[in-house]
C-alpha positions in Angstrom: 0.0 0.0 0.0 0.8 3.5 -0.3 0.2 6.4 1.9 -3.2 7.0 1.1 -4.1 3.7 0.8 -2.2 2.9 4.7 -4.3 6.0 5.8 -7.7 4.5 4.1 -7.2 1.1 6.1 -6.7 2.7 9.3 -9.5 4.6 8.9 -11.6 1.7 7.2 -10.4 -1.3 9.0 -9.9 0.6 13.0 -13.0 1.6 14.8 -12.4 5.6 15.3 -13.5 7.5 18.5 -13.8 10.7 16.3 -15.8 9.6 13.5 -17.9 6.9 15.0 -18.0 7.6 18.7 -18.9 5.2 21.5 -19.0 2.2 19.3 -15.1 2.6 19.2 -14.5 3.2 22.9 -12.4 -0.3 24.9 -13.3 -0.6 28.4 -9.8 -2.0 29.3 -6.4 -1.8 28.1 -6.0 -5.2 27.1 -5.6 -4.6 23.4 -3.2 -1.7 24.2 -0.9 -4.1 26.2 -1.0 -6.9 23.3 -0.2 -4.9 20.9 2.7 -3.1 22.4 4.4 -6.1 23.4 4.0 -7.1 19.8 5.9 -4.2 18.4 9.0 -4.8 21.8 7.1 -3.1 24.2 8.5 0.6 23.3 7.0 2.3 26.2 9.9 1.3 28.0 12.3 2.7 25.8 11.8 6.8 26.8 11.3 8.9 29.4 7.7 11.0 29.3 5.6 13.4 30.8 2.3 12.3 30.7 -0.9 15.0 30.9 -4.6 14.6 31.3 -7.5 16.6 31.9 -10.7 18.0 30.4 -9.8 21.3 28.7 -6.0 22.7 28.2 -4.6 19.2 27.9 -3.1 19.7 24.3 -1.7 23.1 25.1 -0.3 22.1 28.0 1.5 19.2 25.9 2.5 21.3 22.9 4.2 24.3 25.4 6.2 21.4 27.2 7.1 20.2 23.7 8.0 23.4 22.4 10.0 24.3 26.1 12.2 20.9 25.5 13.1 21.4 22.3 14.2 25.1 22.4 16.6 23.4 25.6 18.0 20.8 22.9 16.4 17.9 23.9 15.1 15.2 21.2 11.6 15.6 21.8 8.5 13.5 21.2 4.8 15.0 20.9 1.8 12.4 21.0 -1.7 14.4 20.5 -5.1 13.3 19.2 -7.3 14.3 17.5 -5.7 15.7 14.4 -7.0 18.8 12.6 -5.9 18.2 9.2 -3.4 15.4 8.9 -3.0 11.9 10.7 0.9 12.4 10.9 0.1 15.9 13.3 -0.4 13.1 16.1 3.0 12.0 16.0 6.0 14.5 16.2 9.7 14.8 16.8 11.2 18.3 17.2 8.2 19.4 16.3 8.1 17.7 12.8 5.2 15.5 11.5 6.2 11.5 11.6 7.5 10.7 7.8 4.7 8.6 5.6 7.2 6.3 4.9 6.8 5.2 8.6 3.6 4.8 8.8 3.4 3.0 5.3 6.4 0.5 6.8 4.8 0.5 10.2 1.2 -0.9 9.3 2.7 -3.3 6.8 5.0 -4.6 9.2 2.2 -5.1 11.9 -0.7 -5.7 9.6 -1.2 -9.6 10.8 -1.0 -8.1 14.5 -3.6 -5.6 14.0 -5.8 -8.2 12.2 -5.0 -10.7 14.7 -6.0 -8.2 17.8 -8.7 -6.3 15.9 -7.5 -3.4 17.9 -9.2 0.5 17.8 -7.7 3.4 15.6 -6.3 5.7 19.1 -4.9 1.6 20.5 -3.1 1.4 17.5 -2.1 5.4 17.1 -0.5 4.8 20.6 1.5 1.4 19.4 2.7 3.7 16.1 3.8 6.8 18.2 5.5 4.9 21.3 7.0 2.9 18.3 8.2 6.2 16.7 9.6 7.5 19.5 11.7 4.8 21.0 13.1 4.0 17.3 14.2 7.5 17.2 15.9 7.6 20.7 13.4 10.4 21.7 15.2 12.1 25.1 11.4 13.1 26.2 7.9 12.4 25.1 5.2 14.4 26.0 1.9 12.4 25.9 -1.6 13.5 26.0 -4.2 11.6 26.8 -7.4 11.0 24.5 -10.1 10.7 26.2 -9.9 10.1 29.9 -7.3 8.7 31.9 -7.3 5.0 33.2 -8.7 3.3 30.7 -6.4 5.5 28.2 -4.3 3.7 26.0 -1.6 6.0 26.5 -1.8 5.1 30.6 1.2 2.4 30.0 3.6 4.5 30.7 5.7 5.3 33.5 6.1 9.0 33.2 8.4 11.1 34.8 6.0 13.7 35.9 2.1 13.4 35.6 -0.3 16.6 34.4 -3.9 17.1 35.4 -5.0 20.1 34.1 -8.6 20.5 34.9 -12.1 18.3 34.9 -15.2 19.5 33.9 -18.4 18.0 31.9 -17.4 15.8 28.5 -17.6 12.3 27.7 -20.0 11.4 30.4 -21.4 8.6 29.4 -18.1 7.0 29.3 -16.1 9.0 32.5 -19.4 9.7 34.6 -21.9 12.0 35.1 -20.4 14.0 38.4 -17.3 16.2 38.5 -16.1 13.6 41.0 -16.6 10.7 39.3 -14.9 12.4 35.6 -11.6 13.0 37.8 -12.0 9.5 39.5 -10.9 8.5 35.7 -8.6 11.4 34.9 -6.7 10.1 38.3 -6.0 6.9 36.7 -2.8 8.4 35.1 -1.2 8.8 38.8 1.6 6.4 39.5 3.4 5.0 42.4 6.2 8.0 43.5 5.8 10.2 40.3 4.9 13.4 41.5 1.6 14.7 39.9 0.7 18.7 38.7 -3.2 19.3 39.4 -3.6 22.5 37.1 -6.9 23.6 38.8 -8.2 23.5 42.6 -12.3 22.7 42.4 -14.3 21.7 45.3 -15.9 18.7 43.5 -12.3 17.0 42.6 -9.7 18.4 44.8 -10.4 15.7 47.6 -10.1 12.7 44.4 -6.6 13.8 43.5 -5.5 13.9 47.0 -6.6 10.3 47.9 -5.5 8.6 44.8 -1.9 10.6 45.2 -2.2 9.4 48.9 -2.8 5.7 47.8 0.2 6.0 45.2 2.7 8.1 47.4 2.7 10.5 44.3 4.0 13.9 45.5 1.0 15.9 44.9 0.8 20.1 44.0 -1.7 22.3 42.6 -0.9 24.8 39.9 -3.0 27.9 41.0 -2.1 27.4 44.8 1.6 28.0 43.8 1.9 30.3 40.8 0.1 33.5 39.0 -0.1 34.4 36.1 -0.6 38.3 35.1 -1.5 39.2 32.0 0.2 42.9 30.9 -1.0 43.6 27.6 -1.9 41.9 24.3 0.1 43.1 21.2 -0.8 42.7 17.5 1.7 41.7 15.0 2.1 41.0 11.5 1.7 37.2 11.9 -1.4 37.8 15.0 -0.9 38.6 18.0 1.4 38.0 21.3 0.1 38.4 25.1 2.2 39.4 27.6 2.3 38.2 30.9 4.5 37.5 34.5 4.8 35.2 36.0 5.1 35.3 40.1 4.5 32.8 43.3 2.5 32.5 45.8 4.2 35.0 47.8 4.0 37.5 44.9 8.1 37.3 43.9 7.7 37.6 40.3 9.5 34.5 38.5 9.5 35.9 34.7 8.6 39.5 33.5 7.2 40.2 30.0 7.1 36.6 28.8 5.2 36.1 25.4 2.8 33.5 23.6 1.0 33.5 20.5 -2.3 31.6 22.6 -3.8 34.3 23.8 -6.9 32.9 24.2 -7.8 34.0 27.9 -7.9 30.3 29.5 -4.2 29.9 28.5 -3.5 31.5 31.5 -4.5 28.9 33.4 -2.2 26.3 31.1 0.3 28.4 31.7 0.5 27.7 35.4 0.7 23.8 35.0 3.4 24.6 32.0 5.5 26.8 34.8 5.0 24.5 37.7 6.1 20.9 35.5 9.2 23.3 34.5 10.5 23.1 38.1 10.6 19.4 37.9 13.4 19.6 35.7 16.1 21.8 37.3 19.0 19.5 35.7 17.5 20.1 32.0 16.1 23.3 32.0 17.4 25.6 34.0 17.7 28.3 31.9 14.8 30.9 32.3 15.3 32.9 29.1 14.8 29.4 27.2 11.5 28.2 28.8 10.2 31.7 28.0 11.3 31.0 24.6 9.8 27.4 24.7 6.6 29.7 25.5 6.9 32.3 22.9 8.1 29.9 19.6 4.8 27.4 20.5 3.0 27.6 17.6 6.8 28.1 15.4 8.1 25.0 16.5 4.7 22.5 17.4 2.6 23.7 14.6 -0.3 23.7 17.4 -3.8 25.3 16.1 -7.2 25.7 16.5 -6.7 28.1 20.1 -7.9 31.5 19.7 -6.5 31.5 16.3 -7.0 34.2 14.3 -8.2 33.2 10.3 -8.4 37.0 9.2 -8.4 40.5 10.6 -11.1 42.2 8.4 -13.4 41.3 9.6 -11.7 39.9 12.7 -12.3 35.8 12.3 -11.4 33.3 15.2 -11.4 29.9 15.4 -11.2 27.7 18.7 -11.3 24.2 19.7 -13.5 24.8 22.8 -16.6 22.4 23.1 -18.1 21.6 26.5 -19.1 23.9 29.0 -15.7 25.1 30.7 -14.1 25.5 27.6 -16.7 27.5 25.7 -17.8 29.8 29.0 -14.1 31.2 28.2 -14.3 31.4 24.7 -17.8 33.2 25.1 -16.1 35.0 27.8 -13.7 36.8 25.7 -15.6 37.4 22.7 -18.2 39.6 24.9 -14.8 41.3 25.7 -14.0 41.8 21.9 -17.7 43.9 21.9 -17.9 43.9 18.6 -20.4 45.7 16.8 -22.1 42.4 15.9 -21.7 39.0 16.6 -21.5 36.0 13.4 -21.0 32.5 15.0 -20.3 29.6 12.6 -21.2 26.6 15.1 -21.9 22.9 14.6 -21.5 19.9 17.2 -20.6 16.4 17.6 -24.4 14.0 18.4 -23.1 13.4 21.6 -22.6 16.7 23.3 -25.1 18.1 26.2 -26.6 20.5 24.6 -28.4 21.5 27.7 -24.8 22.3 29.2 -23.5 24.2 26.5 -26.2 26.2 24.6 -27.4 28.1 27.5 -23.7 29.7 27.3 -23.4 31.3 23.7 -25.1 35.0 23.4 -27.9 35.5 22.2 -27.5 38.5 20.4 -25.3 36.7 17.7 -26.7 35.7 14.7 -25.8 31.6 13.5 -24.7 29.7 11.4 -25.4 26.0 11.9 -23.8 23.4 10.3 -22.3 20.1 10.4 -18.8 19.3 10.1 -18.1 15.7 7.6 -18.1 13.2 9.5 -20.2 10.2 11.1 -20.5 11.6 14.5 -21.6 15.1 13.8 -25.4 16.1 14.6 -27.1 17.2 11.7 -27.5 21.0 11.6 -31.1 21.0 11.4 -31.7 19.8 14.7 -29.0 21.4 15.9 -31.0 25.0 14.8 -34.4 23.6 16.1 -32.4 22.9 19.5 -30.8 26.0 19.6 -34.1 28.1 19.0 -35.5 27.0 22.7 -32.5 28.9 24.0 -32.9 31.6 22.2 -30.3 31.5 19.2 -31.4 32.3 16.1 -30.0 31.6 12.3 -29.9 29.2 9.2 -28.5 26.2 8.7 -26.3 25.9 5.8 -24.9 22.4 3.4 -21.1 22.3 5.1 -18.9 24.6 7.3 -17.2 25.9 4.4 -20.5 27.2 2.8 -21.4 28.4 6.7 -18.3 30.4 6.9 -18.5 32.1 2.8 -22.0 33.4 3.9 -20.7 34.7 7.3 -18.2 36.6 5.9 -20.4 37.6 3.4 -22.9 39.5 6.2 -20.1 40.7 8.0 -19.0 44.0 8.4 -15.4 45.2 9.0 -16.2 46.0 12.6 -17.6 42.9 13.1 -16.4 39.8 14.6 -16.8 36.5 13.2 -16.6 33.4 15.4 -15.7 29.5 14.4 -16.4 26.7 16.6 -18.8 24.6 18.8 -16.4 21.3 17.8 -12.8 20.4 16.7 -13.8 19.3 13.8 -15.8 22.3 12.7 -12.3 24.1 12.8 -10.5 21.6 11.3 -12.9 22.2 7.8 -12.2 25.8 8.1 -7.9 25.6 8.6 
């Protein structure tokens, strides 16, 4: 086979989370266990830093990433979903895994595959850890795809474990309760590998504590040890860059004027867990001015997208990733701090999401554009519209995103704003 071929049979022959849902979900990580030790058990064969959580998870992973690589280390990136291309899943330095390795890869390990009938994210995991240990990788950074134990990336045995928040999503397969979601997410905490909790909530902060009790796991929370200030947000010709400092919890600042392209207002609370897993690493990064480089060369050297991104400046156009409650309060949160003069929202969902927890959230003063992104698991934009109408959000439905978007842009003023999201893979149509 040839690339696209190799890409058709994963897609054709693998159940897929993304495009199929819970019909792809394993309740155990039996397959994940097989089919690593039929490729030599690679996990093994690199040190990692492993990060969970509901929102912030694949910034968090991608700032590490970026911190690591501007320090010289040979650095692995494992993220999921993709946006535009498989390979984004798997890096090194930042650079997309080559076809030819995934074309050599599945043929090696087709009979294995066949043999263990395993799901496209159990075999992703097999190809990256794979990847990485071939390539003598001096860290991985890992996020999780869905939740946490039952994860196929939970394997490992990371150096240093990330939590960075829980809030509603995949409750049907993590639990309906705050408490019960971070009863999963807790899963990645190992026996004496210190764990970062990004975010104290009252509903999860006793869970952590236990399970890092149980596992001797020297324990710390983010926002009881570091803020984060942001100064000022510039504009430049590729975007723009916010400024912040950094200080502890005595109010010593740490960094002054540090820079990131992610200035979507909930990176600040990334930030934090990015900071605090710094310290963990004295011997390898000890050199401020690098980490705050790490920071500001992100998107340069991960290629990261989809957070707060800007598409176009006349009119202003922003795409973000955000889709459950936590993550879209902030996204609605800062587009009411745009004020625009009017408000065009391009928005379609996955047939799973609560609607009931996320609707009641986006403004109503906006006008919509509801749509459905290509794919098995998205909910058809007509009932999306009739759904949205009981909370008061009004607009048409249109054939894709792309066609969504055109007649956006067409309405839109220069002064207005136009907004992407509602679902990853509503962005990923319009990158």
């Amino acid at each position: 086979m040839n690339y696209t071929q190799t890409i058709e049979y994963l897609y054709n022959s693998l159940p897929i989370y993304q495009r199929i849902g819970a019909a792809a979900y394993k309740k155990d990580l039996n397959n994940t266990i097989a089919l690593l030790a039929g490729v030599n058990n690679p996990e093994k064969k690199f040190k990692a830093i492993h990060v969970a959580g509901t929102n912030g998870k694949g910034s968090v992973s991608h700032n590490l990433a970026s911190i690591f690589q501007e320090a010289g280390f040979n650095t692995g990136l494992y993220t999921s979903p993709h946006l535009k291309d498989f390979r984004e899943r798997i890096r090194i330095n930042g650079k997309k895994i080559s076809k030819t390795y995934i074309v050599d890869f599945v043929e090696k390990n087709k009979t294995l595959f066949e043999q263990i009938k395993p799901s496209f994210f159990e075999m992703t995991v097999a190809m990256a850890f794979s990847y990485f240990a071939e390539h003598k990788i001096d860290m991985a950074i890992v996020e999780t795809g869905m939740g946490g134990r039952l994860d196929s990336t939970n394997v490992l045995q990371p150096e240093l474990s990330i939590i960075t928040n829980i809030s509603w999503d995949h409750t049907q397969f993590l639990g309906d309760t705050l408490s019960k979601i971070a009863t999963e997410k807790a899963g990645i905490i190992k026996a004496n590998t210190p764990i970062i909790i990004g975010e104290t909530q009252r509903e999860t902060k006793a869970v952590f504590e236990q399970k890092a009790k149980e596992m001797n796991a020297p324990i710390c929370f983010a926002d009881h040890l570091l803020e984060i200030k942001e100064t000022y947000t510039e504009a430049t010709d590729k975007g723009f860059l916010m400024h912040f400092d950094v200080l502890d919890n005595q109010g010593t600042f740490l960094y002054k004027d540090v820079k990131t392209p992610l200035t979507g207002a909930y990176q600040l609370k990334n930030l934090k867990s990015v900071f605090l897993a710094t310290q963990f690493f004295p011997k390898c990064l000890p050199n401020k001015t690098i980490i705050a480089k790490g920071i500001e060369n992100c998107i340069k050297n991960t290629e990261l997208q989809g957070r707060w991104q800007i598409l176009s400046k006349s009119p202003l156009t922003i795409a973000d990733t955000g889709h459950n409650q936590a993550g879209l309060s902030y996204v609605v949160r800062q587009l009411k701090a745009i004020a625009p003069a009017n408000l065009h929202i391009v928005f379609g969902v996955v047939n799973d999401k609560d609607l009931g927890k996320i609707l009641p959230l986006l403004p109503q003063e906006a006008t919509y554009y509801f749509c459905q992104a290509n794919i098995p698991r998205a909910l058809n934009a007509n009932v999306l519209q009739q759904i949205a109408q009981q909370y008061g959000l009004r607009g048409k439905t249109y054939s894709s995103v792309k066609n969504a978007l055109k007649r956006a842009k067409y309405h839109a003023h220069e002064e207005d704003v136009i907004f992407v999201g509602g679902s990853t893979f509503v962005v990923a149509e319009v990158l």
